[in-house]
């Protein structure tokens, strides 16, 4: 058994919906929770969503993580020397 505290407004909405569907409030909560959990389990993580794209588009330059500081220095230097 589980107990949940609901706001007055949510309690009223649940009561109204349960009466309209000829269901008990417990049955309404169980159905809603089952749907929520089923949806939550099927949601993919950010990693899973990006997996088809990882490594698909590359610069062709395999040393970017090693030479990034030099590249930044060159760009900053070129900016100030062009004035």
Coordinates of C-alpha atoms in Angstrom, one line a residue:
X1 CA 0.0 0.0 0.0
X2 CA 1.2 3.5 -0.8
X3 CA -0.1 6.8 0.4
X4 CA 0.3 10.1 -1.4
X5 CA -0.5 13.6 -0.3
X6 CA -2.3 15.6 -3.0
X7 CA -3.1 19.3 -3.2
X8 CA -6.8 20.2 -2.8
X9 CA -7.0 21.1 -6.4
X10 CA -5.4 17.8 -7.6
X11 CA -7.7 15.8 -5.3
X12 CA -10.7 17.5 -6.7
X13 CA -9.6 16.9 -10.3
X14 CA -8.9 13.3 -9.5
X15 CA -12.3 12.9 -7.9
X16 CA -14.1 14.5 -10.9
X17 CA -12.2 12.4 -13.4
X18 CA -12.8 9.2 -11.5
X19 CA -16.5 9.8 -11.3
X20 CA -16.7 10.7 -15.0
X21 CA -14.9 7.5 -16.0
X22 CA -16.8 5.4 -13.4
X23 CA -13.5 4.3 -11.8
X24 CA -12.2 4.4 -8.3
X25 CA -9.5 7.0 -7.4
X26 CA -7.1 4.1 -6.7
X27 CA -7.7 2.6 -10.1
X28 CA -7.1 6.1 -11.8
X29 CA -3.9 6.6 -9.9
X30 CA -2.7 3.0 -10.7
X31 CA -3.4 3.5 -14.4
X32 CA -1.7 6.9 -14.5
X33 CA 1.3 5.6 -12.6
X34 CA 1.6 2.6 -14.9
X35 CA 1.5 4.8 -18.0
X36 CA 4.0 7.2 -16.5
X37 CA 6.5 4.5 -15.6
X38 CA 6.1 2.8 -19.0
X39 CA 6.8 6.0 -20.8
X40 CA 9.8 6.8 -18.4
X41 CA 11.3 3.4 -19.2
X42 CA 11.2 3.9 -22.9
X43 CA 12.8 7.3 -22.8
X44 CA 16.3 7.2 -24.3
X45 CA 19.3 8.9 -22.7
X46 CA 21.1 11.8 -24.4
X47 CA 23.9 9.4 -25.2
X48 CA 21.6 6.9 -26.8
X49 CA 20.0 9.6 -28.9
X50 CA 23.3 11.0 -30.1
X51 CA 24.9 7.6 -30.8
X52 CA 24.1 7.5 -34.5
X53 CA 25.9 10.8 -35.0
X54 CA 29.0 10.3 -32.9
X55 CA 32.0 10.2 -35.2
X56 CA 29.9 10.6 -38.3
X57 CA 30.9 14.1 -39.1
X58 CA 34.6 14.9 -38.5
X59 CA 37.1 17.5 -39.5
X60 CA 39.5 14.9 -40.8
X61 CA 42.1 16.4 -38.4
X62 CA 42.9 13.8 -35.7
X63 CA 45.1 16.1 -33.6
X64 CA 42.5 18.8 -32.6
X65 CA 42.5 17.9 -28.9
X66 CA 46.3 18.1 -28.8
X67 CA 46.9 21.3 -30.8
X68 CA 43.9 23.4 -29.7
X69 CA 46.0 25.8 -27.6
X70 CA 48.3 26.5 -30.5
X71 CA 45.3 27.1 -32.8
X72 CA 43.8 29.5 -30.4
X73 CA 47.1 31.4 -30.0
X74 CA 47.4 31.7 -33.8
X75 CA 43.8 33.0 -34.2
X76 CA 44.2 35.5 -31.5
X77 CA 47.6 36.6 -32.9
X78 CA 46.1 36.9 -36.4
X79 CA 43.3 39.0 -35.1
X80 CA 45.7 41.5 -33.4
X81 CA 48.3 41.5 -36.2
X82 CA 45.6 42.3 -38.8
X83 CA 44.9 45.7 -37.3

